[in-house]
Coordinates of C-alpha atoms in Angstrom, one line a residue:
M24 CA 0.0 0.0 0.0
G25 CA 1.2 3.4 -0.9
R26 CA 2.0 6.2 1.4
G27 CA -0.9 8.1 -0.1
E28 CA -3.3 5.5 0.5
E29 CA -2.2 5.0 4.2
D30 CA -2.9 8.8 4.7
H31 CA -5.9 8.6 2.9
G32 CA -7.3 5.6 5.3
K33 CA -5.9 7.4 8.3
R34 CA -8.0 10.4 7.5
E35 CA -11.0 8.5 6.9
K36 CA -10.5 6.6 10.4
I37 CA -10.2 10.0 12.0
S38 CA -13.0 11.6 10.3
A39 CA -15.4 8.6 11.1
A40 CA -14.3 8.7 14.9
S41 CA -14.8 12.5 15.0
S42 CA -18.4 12.4 13.6
K43 CA -19.0 9.2 16.0
V44 CA -18.3 11.6 19.0
E45 CA -20.0 14.8 17.7
N46 CA -23.4 13.3 16.8
F47 CA -23.7 11.3 19.9
P48 CA -26.2 12.5 22.1
A49 CA -25.1 11.9 25.7
W50 CA -27.8 13.4 27.5
A51 CA -30.2 11.0 26.2
K52 CA -28.1 7.9 26.7
D53 CA -27.3 6.3 30.0
V54 CA -24.0 6.5 31.9
K55 CA -22.8 2.9 30.7
Q56 CA -23.8 3.6 27.0
C57 CA -21.6 6.9 27.2
E58 CA -18.6 5.2 28.6
E59 CA -18.9 2.7 25.8
N60 CA -19.3 5.2 23.1
Y61 CA -16.3 7.2 24.3
Q62 CA -14.2 4.1 25.2
T63 CA -13.4 5.1 28.8
N64 CA -13.7 4.1 32.3
R65 CA -14.8 6.5 35.1
E66 CA -12.4 4.7 37.6
L67 CA -9.3 4.7 35.5
G68 CA -9.9 7.4 32.8
L69 CA -7.9 7.5 29.4
S70 CA -4.4 6.4 29.1
S71 CA -1.6 8.9 28.4
A72 CA -1.4 7.2 24.7
E73 CA -5.0 7.4 24.4
V74 CA -5.0 10.9 24.8
E75 CA -2.6 11.7 22.5
K76 CA -4.5 9.8 19.7
R77 CA -7.4 11.6 20.3
R78 CA -5.6 15.2 20.5
E79 CA -4.7 14.3 16.9
I80 CA -8.3 13.8 16.0
Y81 CA -9.8 16.7 18.0
G82 CA -7.3 19.2 18.7
W83 CA -6.7 21.4 21.6
N84 CA -9.5 22.5 23.9
E85 CA -9.5 26.0 23.3
L86 CA -11.6 28.6 21.2
E87 CA -10.1 29.5 17.7
K88 CA -8.4 32.9 17.3
H89 CA -9.9 35.0 14.8
E90 CA -7.7 37.7 13.4
G91 CA -8.8 41.0 14.0
T92 CA -9.5 43.9 11.7
S93 CA -6.5 45.5 10.8
I94 CA -5.7 49.4 11.5
F95 CA -5.5 49.9 7.5
Q96 CA -8.8 48.2 7.0
L97 CA -10.6 50.1 9.9
I98 CA -9.5 53.4 8.3
L99 CA -10.6 52.5 4.9
E100 CA -14.2 51.6 6.5
Q101 CA -14.3 55.1 8.1
F102 CA -14.4 56.5 4.5
N103 CA -17.1 53.9 3.2
D104 CA -19.9 56.7 3.1
T105 CA -20.9 58.6 0.1
L106 CA -21.2 61.8 1.9
V107 CA -17.5 61.6 3.1
R108 CA -16.1 60.5 0.0
I109 CA -17.7 63.5 -1.7
L110 CA -16.1 65.8 1.0
L111 CA -12.7 64.1 0.4
L112 CA -13.0 64.5 -3.4
A113 CA -13.9 68.1 -2.6
A114 CA -10.9 68.6 -0.5
I115 CA -8.4 67.2 -2.8
I116 CA -9.6 69.0 -5.7
S117 CA -9.8 72.2 -3.4
F118 CA -6.1 71.5 -2.1
V119 CA -4.8 71.1 -5.6
L120 CA -6.2 74.3 -6.9
A121 CA -5.1 76.4 -4.2
W122 CA -1.9 74.8 -4.9
L123 CA -1.9 75.8 -8.7
D124 CA -3.1 79.3 -7.9
G125 CA -0.1 79.7 -5.5
D126 CA 2.3 78.5 -8.3
E127 CA 0.7 81.0 -10.9
G128 CA 0.6 83.7 -8.6
G129 CA 4.0 83.3 -7.4
E130 CA 3.2 83.2 -3.7
K131 CA 1.1 80.8 -1.7
E132 CA -1.4 82.2 0.4
I133 CA -2.1 80.4 3.8
T134 CA -5.7 81.6 3.5
A135 CA -6.4 79.7 0.4
F136 CA -5.6 76.5 2.2
V137 CA -7.9 77.0 5.1
E138 CA -11.0 75.4 3.6
P139 CA -9.5 72.1 2.3
L140 CA -7.6 71.8 5.7
V141 CA -10.8 72.0 7.8
I142 CA -12.7 69.6 5.5
F143 CA -9.4 67.3 6.1
L144 CA -9.3 67.9 10.0
I145 CA -13.1 66.9 10.1
L146 CA -12.7 63.9 8.1
I147 CA -9.5 62.9 10.3
V148 CA -11.4 63.5 13.6
N149 CA -14.5 61.6 12.2
A150 CA -12.1 58.7 11.4
I151 CA -10.2 58.5 14.6
V152 CA -13.4 58.5 16.7
G153 CA -14.7 55.6 14.4
I154 CA -11.7 53.5 14.7
W155 CA -11.3 53.9 18.6
Q156 CA -14.8 52.9 19.1
E157 CA -14.7 49.8 16.7
S158 CA -11.2 49.0 18.5
N159 CA -12.7 49.0 21.9
A160 CA -15.6 46.7 20.9
E161 CA -13.2 44.2 19.3
K162 CA -11.4 44.0 22.5
A163 CA -14.5 43.5 24.5
L164 CA -15.5 40.7 22.3
E165 CA -12.2 39.0 23.0
A166 CA -13.3 38.9 26.8
L167 CA -15.5 35.9 25.7
K168 CA -12.3 33.9 26.0
E169 CA -11.8 34.7 29.7
I170 CA -14.7 32.6 30.8
Q171 CA -12.9 29.7 29.9
S172 CA -11.6 27.5 32.9
E173 CA -7.8 27.1 33.2
Q174 CA -7.5 24.4 35.0
A175 CA -9.3 20.8 35.7
N176 CA -8.8 17.7 38.0
V177 CA -8.7 14.8 35.7
V178 CA -8.4 10.8 36.4
R179 CA -5.9 9.5 33.6
D180 CA -3.9 6.2 33.8
G181 CA -6.0 5.4 37.1
K182 CA -4.4 8.5 39.1
K183 CA -6.0 11.8 40.0
V184 CA -4.1 14.6 38.1
S185 CA -4.8 17.9 39.8
N186 CA -4.8 21.1 38.2
L187 CA -4.0 19.7 34.7
H188 CA -4.4 22.8 31.7
A189 CA -7.9 22.8 30.7
K190 CA -6.7 23.0 26.9
E191 CA -5.2 19.6 27.2
L192 CA -8.8 17.8 27.8
V193 CA -10.1 15.4 25.1
P194 CA -13.2 13.7 24.5
G195 CA -13.5 11.0 27.0
D196 CA -11.5 12.4 29.8
I197 CA -13.1 11.8 33.4
V198 CA -13.1 15.3 35.3
E199 CA -14.2 16.0 39.2
L200 CA -16.2 19.2 39.4
R201 CA -16.2 21.1 42.7
V202 CA -18.1 24.0 44.3
G203 CA -16.6 27.0 42.4
D204 CA -14.9 25.7 39.5
K205 CA -15.5 26.5 36.0
V206 CA -16.7 24.0 33.9
P207 CA -13.7 23.5 31.1
A208 CA -15.6 21.5 28.5
D209 CA -19.0 20.2 27.7
M210 CA -19.4 17.2 30.1
R211 CA -21.9 14.4 30.8
V212 CA -22.7 13.9 34.3
L213 CA -21.6 10.4 35.3
T214 CA -22.4 10.5 39.2
L215 CA -23.0 13.1 41.9
I216 CA -20.6 12.9 44.9
S217 CA -22.8 15.4 47.0
S218 CA -26.8 15.3 47.6
T219 CA -27.2 18.0 45.0
V220 CA -25.3 20.0 42.1
R221 CA -26.0 23.1 40.9
V222 CA -24.5 25.1 38.1
E223 CA -24.7 29.0 37.1
Q224 CA -25.3 28.7 33.4
G225 CA -26.6 32.3 33.3
S226 CA -23.7 33.0 30.3
L227 CA -25.5 30.4 28.0
T228 CA -29.3 30.7 28.7
G229 CA -29.8 33.8 30.2
E230 CA -31.2 32.3 33.4
S231 CA -30.3 33.9 36.8
E232 CA -31.4 31.1 38.8
A233 CA -28.6 28.0 38.9
V234 CA -29.8 24.7 37.4
S235 CA -29.8 21.5 39.5
K236 CA -27.9 18.6 37.7
T237 CA -28.3 15.0 37.7
A238 CA -27.0 11.9 36.0
K239 CA -30.7 11.0 34.7
V240 CA -31.3 10.5 31.2
V241 CA -33.4 13.4 29.2
P242 CA -35.1 13.3 26.0
E243 CA -33.3 13.8 23.0
N244 CA -34.6 16.6 21.7
T245 CA -34.4 18.9 25.1
D246 CA -33.0 22.2 24.7
I247 CA -30.0 23.2 26.5
Q248 CA -31.7 24.4 29.7
G249 CA -33.3 21.1 30.2
K250 CA -30.1 18.8 29.7
K251 CA -29.7 18.6 33.2
C252 CA -27.4 15.8 33.0
M253 CA -25.0 17.9 31.2
V254 CA -22.7 20.7 32.3
F255 CA -21.2 23.3 29.7
A256 CA -18.1 25.0 29.0
G257 CA -17.8 28.4 30.9
T258 CA -20.4 27.6 33.4
T259 CA -19.7 27.7 37.0
V260 CA -20.6 25.2 39.8
V261 CA -22.1 27.1 42.7
N262 CA -23.1 24.0 44.9
G263 CA -22.0 20.3 45.2
N264 CA -19.5 18.0 43.5
C265 CA -19.9 15.7 40.8
I266 CA -17.8 13.2 38.2
C267 CA -18.2 14.0 34.5
M268 CA -16.9 12.9 31.3
V269 CA -16.1 15.1 28.4
T270 CA -18.0 14.9 25.3
Q271 CA -17.3 18.3 23.6
I272 CA -14.3 20.5 23.3
G273 CA -13.1 23.8 21.6
M274 CA -15.5 25.1 19.2
N275 CA -17.7 22.0 19.3
T276 CA -18.7 23.3 22.6
E277 CA -21.9 25.4 23.3
I278 CA -19.9 28.4 24.1
G279 CA -17.7 27.7 21.1
K280 CA -20.8 27.8 18.9
V281 CA -21.7 31.4 20.6
H282 CA -18.1 32.3 19.8
S283 CA -18.6 31.4 16.1
Q284 CA -21.8 33.3 15.9
I285 CA -20.5 36.3 17.3
H286 CA -17.5 36.3 14.8
E287 CA -20.1 35.7 12.0
A288 CA -22.2 38.5 13.3
S289 CA -18.7 40.5 13.3
Q290 CA -18.2 39.9 9.7
S291 CA -21.6 41.1 8.5
D292 CA -21.8 44.5 7.0
D293 CA -25.5 45.5 6.8
D294 CA -26.3 49.1 6.6
T295 CA -28.0 50.5 9.4
P296 CA -31.2 52.8 8.8
L297 CA -29.2 55.8 9.5
K298 CA -26.2 55.0 7.1
K299 CA -28.7 54.0 4.1
K300 CA -30.5 57.4 4.6
L301 CA -27.2 59.3 4.6
N302 CA -26.2 57.2 1.5
E303 CA -29.2 58.3 -0.3
F304 CA -28.8 61.6 0.7
G305 CA -25.5 61.9 -0.3
E306 CA -26.1 59.9 -4.0
V307 CA -29.3 62.6 -4.2
L308 CA -26.7 65.6 -3.3
T309 CA -23.8 64.2 -5.3
M310 CA -26.3 64.4 -8.6
I311 CA -27.8 67.6 -7.9
I312 CA -24.3 69.4 -7.3
G313 CA -22.7 67.7 -10.3
V314 CA -25.4 69.0 -12.5
I315 CA -25.3 72.6 -11.1
C316 CA -21.3 72.7 -11.0
A317 CA -21.6 71.7 -14.9
L318 CA -24.1 74.0 -15.9
V319 CA -21.9 76.8 -14.0
W320 CA -19.1 75.8 -15.7
L321 CA -20.9 75.5 -19.2
I322 CA -22.7 78.9 -19.0
N323 CA -19.0 80.6 -19.0
V324 CA -17.5 78.5 -21.7
K325 CA -17.7 81.6 -23.9
Y326 CA -14.9 83.2 -21.7
F327 CA -12.4 80.5 -22.1
L328 CA -13.3 79.0 -25.5
S329 CA -14.2 81.0 -28.7
W330 CA -14.6 80.5 -32.6
E331 CA -15.4 82.0 -35.7
Y332 CA -17.8 81.0 -38.3
V333 CA -16.4 80.3 -41.7
D334 CA -18.9 79.0 -44.5
G335 CA -21.2 78.1 -41.7
W336 CA -18.7 75.9 -40.0
P337 CA -17.2 76.9 -36.7
S338 CA -13.4 77.2 -37.0
N339 CA -10.3 79.4 -35.6
F340 CA -10.9 77.9 -32.0
K341 CA -9.2 79.8 -29.2
F342 CA -8.9 78.3 -25.8
S343 CA -7.6 79.8 -22.5
F344 CA -6.5 77.0 -20.1
E345 CA -5.9 79.7 -17.4
K346 CA -9.8 81.1 -17.6
C347 CA -10.8 77.4 -18.0
T348 CA -9.2 76.5 -14.6
Y349 CA -10.6 79.7 -13.2
Y350 CA -14.0 78.7 -13.9
F351 CA -13.7 75.1 -12.9
E352 CA -12.4 76.5 -9.6
I353 CA -15.5 78.4 -9.2
A354 CA -17.9 75.4 -9.9
V355 CA -15.6 73.2 -7.6
A356 CA -15.9 76.2 -4.8
L357 CA -19.5 76.1 -5.3
A358 CA -19.7 72.3 -4.6
V359 CA -17.5 72.6 -1.7
A360 CA -19.8 75.3 -0.6
A361 CA -23.1 73.1 -1.1
I362 CA -21.5 70.3 0.8
P363 CA -22.5 70.0 4.4
E364 CA -19.0 69.3 5.5
G365 CA -20.1 69.7 9.3
L366 CA -22.7 67.0 9.1
P367 CA -20.8 63.7 9.2
A368 CA -18.7 65.6 12.3
V369 CA -21.9 66.5 14.0
I370 CA -23.4 62.7 13.4
T371 CA -20.2 61.3 14.5
T372 CA -20.1 63.3 17.7
C373 CA -23.7 62.7 18.7
L374 CA -23.3 59.1 18.0
A375 CA -20.1 59.0 20.3
L376 CA -21.9 60.6 23.0
G377 CA -24.7 58.1 22.7
T378 CA -22.2 55.1 22.9
R379 CA -20.3 56.7 25.8
K380 CA -23.7 56.9 27.9
M381 CA -24.3 53.4 26.8
A382 CA -20.9 52.4 27.8
Q383 CA -21.8 53.8 31.4
K384 CA -24.5 51.6 31.5
N385 CA -22.2 48.6 30.7
A386 CA -23.8 48.2 27.2
L387 CA -21.3 47.5 24.4
V388 CA -21.7 49.2 20.9
R389 CA -19.6 47.9 18.2
K390 CA -20.5 50.3 15.5
L391 CA -21.2 54.0 16.1
P392 CA -24.3 53.9 13.8
S393 CA -26.0 51.1 15.7
V394 CA -27.0 53.5 18.5
E395 CA -29.3 55.2 15.8
T396 CA -30.8 51.7 14.9
L397 CA -31.4 51.2 18.7
G398 CA -33.1 54.6 18.6
C399 CA -35.3 53.2 15.7
T400 CA -36.3 50.3 17.9
T401 CA -40.2 50.3 18.6
V402 CA -40.6 46.9 20.4
I403 CA -38.2 45.1 22.5
C404 CA -39.0 41.4 23.4
S405 CA -37.5 40.4 26.6
D406 CA -38.1 37.5 29.1
K407 CA -38.3 37.5 33.0
T408 CA -34.7 36.1 33.5
G409 CA -32.9 39.4 33.7
T410 CA -31.1 39.0 30.5
L411 CA -32.0 42.7 29.2
T412 CA -32.4 44.0 32.9
T413 CA -30.2 44.8 35.8
N414 CA -30.6 41.5 37.5
Q415 CA -31.4 42.6 40.8
M416 CA -34.1 42.1 43.2
A417 CA -35.4 44.2 46.2
V418 CA -38.3 43.3 48.6
S419 CA -41.1 45.8 48.3
K420 CA -43.8 44.3 50.8
L421 CA -43.6 42.5 53.9
I422 CA -46.6 40.5 55.3
A423 CA -46.9 38.8 58.4
M424 CA -49.4 37.5 60.8
G425 CA -51.1 39.7 63.1
S426 CA -51.4 39.5 66.8
R427 CA -55.1 38.2 66.6
P428 CA -55.6 34.9 64.6
G429 CA -56.7 35.3 61.1
T430 CA -55.3 38.8 60.6
L431 CA -52.4 40.0 58.8
R432 CA -49.8 43.2 58.7
A433 CA -48.4 44.6 55.8
F434 CA -45.4 47.0 55.4
D435 CA -44.1 48.7 52.5
V436 CA -40.4 48.4 52.0
E437 CA -38.5 51.4 50.6
G438 CA -35.2 51.2 48.2
T439 CA -34.5 49.0 45.2
T440 CA -30.7 48.3 45.3
Y441 CA -28.8 46.1 47.4
N442 CA -27.8 49.1 49.7
P443 CA -29.2 48.2 53.1
F444 CA -29.2 52.0 54.0
D445 CA -31.5 52.8 51.0
G446 CA -34.9 53.3 52.2
K447 CA -36.6 51.9 55.1
I448 CA -39.6 49.8 56.4
R449 CA -42.5 52.3 56.8
G450 CA -44.2 52.1 60.0
W451 CA -41.5 49.9 61.5
A452 CA -40.3 49.9 64.9
A453 CA -37.8 47.3 65.6
D454 CA -38.1 47.4 69.6
E455 CA -41.8 46.1 68.8
M456 CA -40.4 43.0 66.7
D457 CA -42.8 40.3 68.2
A458 CA -41.8 36.4 67.8
N459 CA -43.3 36.2 64.4
L460 CA -41.6 39.0 62.9
Q461 CA -38.2 37.8 64.6
M462 CA -38.7 34.3 62.9
I463 CA -38.9 35.9 59.6
A464 CA -35.7 37.5 60.1
K465 CA -34.2 34.7 61.2
I466 CA -35.1 32.6 58.6
C467 CA -34.2 35.3 55.8
A468 CA -30.6 35.7 57.7
V469 CA -29.7 32.1 58.3
C470 CA -31.4 30.0 55.7
N471 CA -29.6 32.0 52.9
D472 CA -26.4 31.6 50.8
A473 CA -26.0 34.8 49.4
G474 CA -24.1 38.0 50.6
V475 CA -24.0 41.8 49.8
E476 CA -20.7 43.4 49.5
Q477 CA -19.8 46.9 48.7
S478 CA -18.0 47.8 45.6
G479 CA -16.7 51.4 45.5
S480 CA -19.9 53.7 46.2
H481 CA -22.6 50.8 45.6
Y482 CA -23.5 47.2 46.6
V483 CA -23.4 43.9 44.7
A484 CA -24.7 40.8 45.4
T485 CA -22.8 37.3 45.7
G486 CA -25.2 34.4 45.1
M487 CA -28.9 34.3 44.0
P488 CA -30.5 37.8 43.7
T489 CA -33.7 36.6 45.6
E490 CA -31.6 35.5 48.5
A491 CA -29.6 38.7 48.4
A492 CA -32.8 40.8 48.6
L493 CA -33.7 38.9 51.6
K494 CA -30.6 39.8 53.7
V495 CA -31.0 43.4 52.8
L496 CA -34.6 43.2 54.4
V497 CA -33.0 41.6 57.6
E498 CA -30.8 44.7 57.7
K499 CA -33.7 47.1 57.5
M500 CA -35.6 45.1 60.0
G501 CA -32.9 45.5 62.1
L502 CA -32.6 43.5 65.8
P503 CA -35.3 43.5 68.3
E504 CA -33.2 44.8 71.5
E505 CA -32.1 48.1 69.3
N506 CA -33.9 50.7 67.3
G507 CA -32.7 49.2 63.8
C508 CA -29.4 48.2 62.2
S509 CA -29.6 50.4 59.2
S510 CA -29.9 53.7 61.1
G511 CA -26.0 54.5 60.6
H512 CA -23.6 53.5 58.0
G513 CA -21.6 50.6 60.0
D514 CA -21.3 47.3 59.0
H515 CA -23.8 46.4 56.2
Q516 CA -24.3 42.8 57.2
R517 CA -24.3 43.5 60.8
C518 CA -27.9 42.1 61.8
C519 CA -27.5 39.1 59.6
Q520 CA -24.3 38.1 61.4
A521 CA -26.0 38.5 64.6
W522 CA -28.7 36.2 63.8
N523 CA -26.0 33.6 62.4
K524 CA -24.3 33.8 65.8
L525 CA -27.7 33.3 67.7
E526 CA -28.6 30.4 65.4
Q527 CA -25.6 28.3 64.2
R528 CA -26.3 26.4 61.0
I529 CA -24.7 22.8 61.3
A530 CA -26.5 21.1 58.1
T531 CA -27.7 22.1 54.9
L532 CA -30.7 21.0 52.6
E533 CA -30.0 22.8 49.2
F534 CA -32.9 23.9 47.1
D535 CA -34.4 21.2 45.1
R536 CA -37.1 21.4 42.3
D537 CA -38.7 18.7 43.6
R538 CA -39.0 19.8 47.1
K539 CA -39.1 23.4 46.0
S540 CA -37.5 24.7 49.2
M541 CA -34.1 25.2 51.0
G542 CA -33.8 24.0 54.9
V543 CA -31.5 24.6 57.4
I544 CA -30.9 22.7 60.6
V545 CA -29.4 25.0 63.5
N546 CA -28.3 25.0 66.9
S547 CA -30.9 27.4 68.3
S548 CA -30.1 30.0 71.1
T549 CA -32.7 27.8 73.3
G550 CA -30.4 25.0 73.2
Q551 CA -32.3 22.9 70.8
K552 CA -32.2 22.1 67.5
A553 CA -34.3 23.6 64.8
L554 CA -35.3 23.3 61.2
L555 CA -35.4 26.9 59.4
V556 CA -37.2 26.1 55.9
K557 CA -37.4 28.9 53.0
V558 CA -39.9 28.0 50.4

């Protein structure tokens, strides 16, 4: 067999093996079937030799690095506008004519170059702003790679390898995930070590709530949110430990597909409504100015071109190049005067101000004209997950049982941020907190895994937004023996810490979708154990 036939046969085997893995619905198959398909074992993992073979087939576990737009190309794109091109042409002609006039007169006056230089300056500023904005956007798009995990705990050759570089993973690798780990690749959950495992995968689905994972099979046509036996690259484990098997790496992962879609979108060059209108305006303006300038030049043709009629035919033509240039210069000056050279600068300035305001709200605008496109939007379709909102929650009303059976008390809670000092509870007196209100504060503070931290001048939540909002409520409720914790700008978690000292947690029953509640067992201040439950 020849060398070419050997290579061809090898390529066919590699292609067949790759297709077998990529088309295998691991979420719809049980654990044993997955191990057989990927030819691996959860106890031993892959051998070093097998890892090298699979790396030749699947490559490294990393996202592709697309070449960014060059500075030269970005500069050219800034002049890809009809109005800008007209201005550039007019400025060049004005500059050349001013130069020629200076040569003919023997002296170049600086005032003759003011107009073309001003136009050039406007175009240069316009280009600089556009290049700066698009360069910043390109850098921000690269941040997608930062959500990839760098390390992984892998089983190979029957041994645990701690902190293996995530790019070295191949399909079939056995990986252990722990609380706080970033998932390094798309993986099938083989078994749970803890009672529950929850993964924050909002980067893929937009859901603010962590998803509970299981090793149970799900239907093959399930969407990404319903694949509870799969964990995806770029997501984070927020609770529990589990053993998983790598199924997809690199660009074949879900985050890799997002990366490809972003790159494809960045290559599209559809004109925005504003650009279309400006191009149409520029084309119409060019046609009108061209016709008027041609008419002005032709009206004065008798001054630089004359002839005599001999036997009914024109002859003895006399042409004055100096006068022809003079009247051509008048026509060009008329064109330059008719072109609104300040329009591109004004438009760019307005759009730049718009993108700056959006950047302050953490919104990324890749191209300046896109700001106007957003302004043309009349309907925005969103969901309840916080994808297009601030992803913050706050308690607005507190309802508790009254002093008499069958009665309720309602309190309005002020404030919409995670700042415990932002607003108060109307009609509230901390020294009048009865046992019922104390129990509410106790459960909100102890049966809670979230936290509130101060970042600069504002407060941010760590953990679930709902739980963080409950902790802020506890601070506004205060402690029963004092006139409220939130009266001064001291420790913003003082009340929650006080309740946690009184009720020391000894066990946790994590939130479960079947149980639909979270519970904690505590050593109560009364000396007895108690179960605090939050539904």
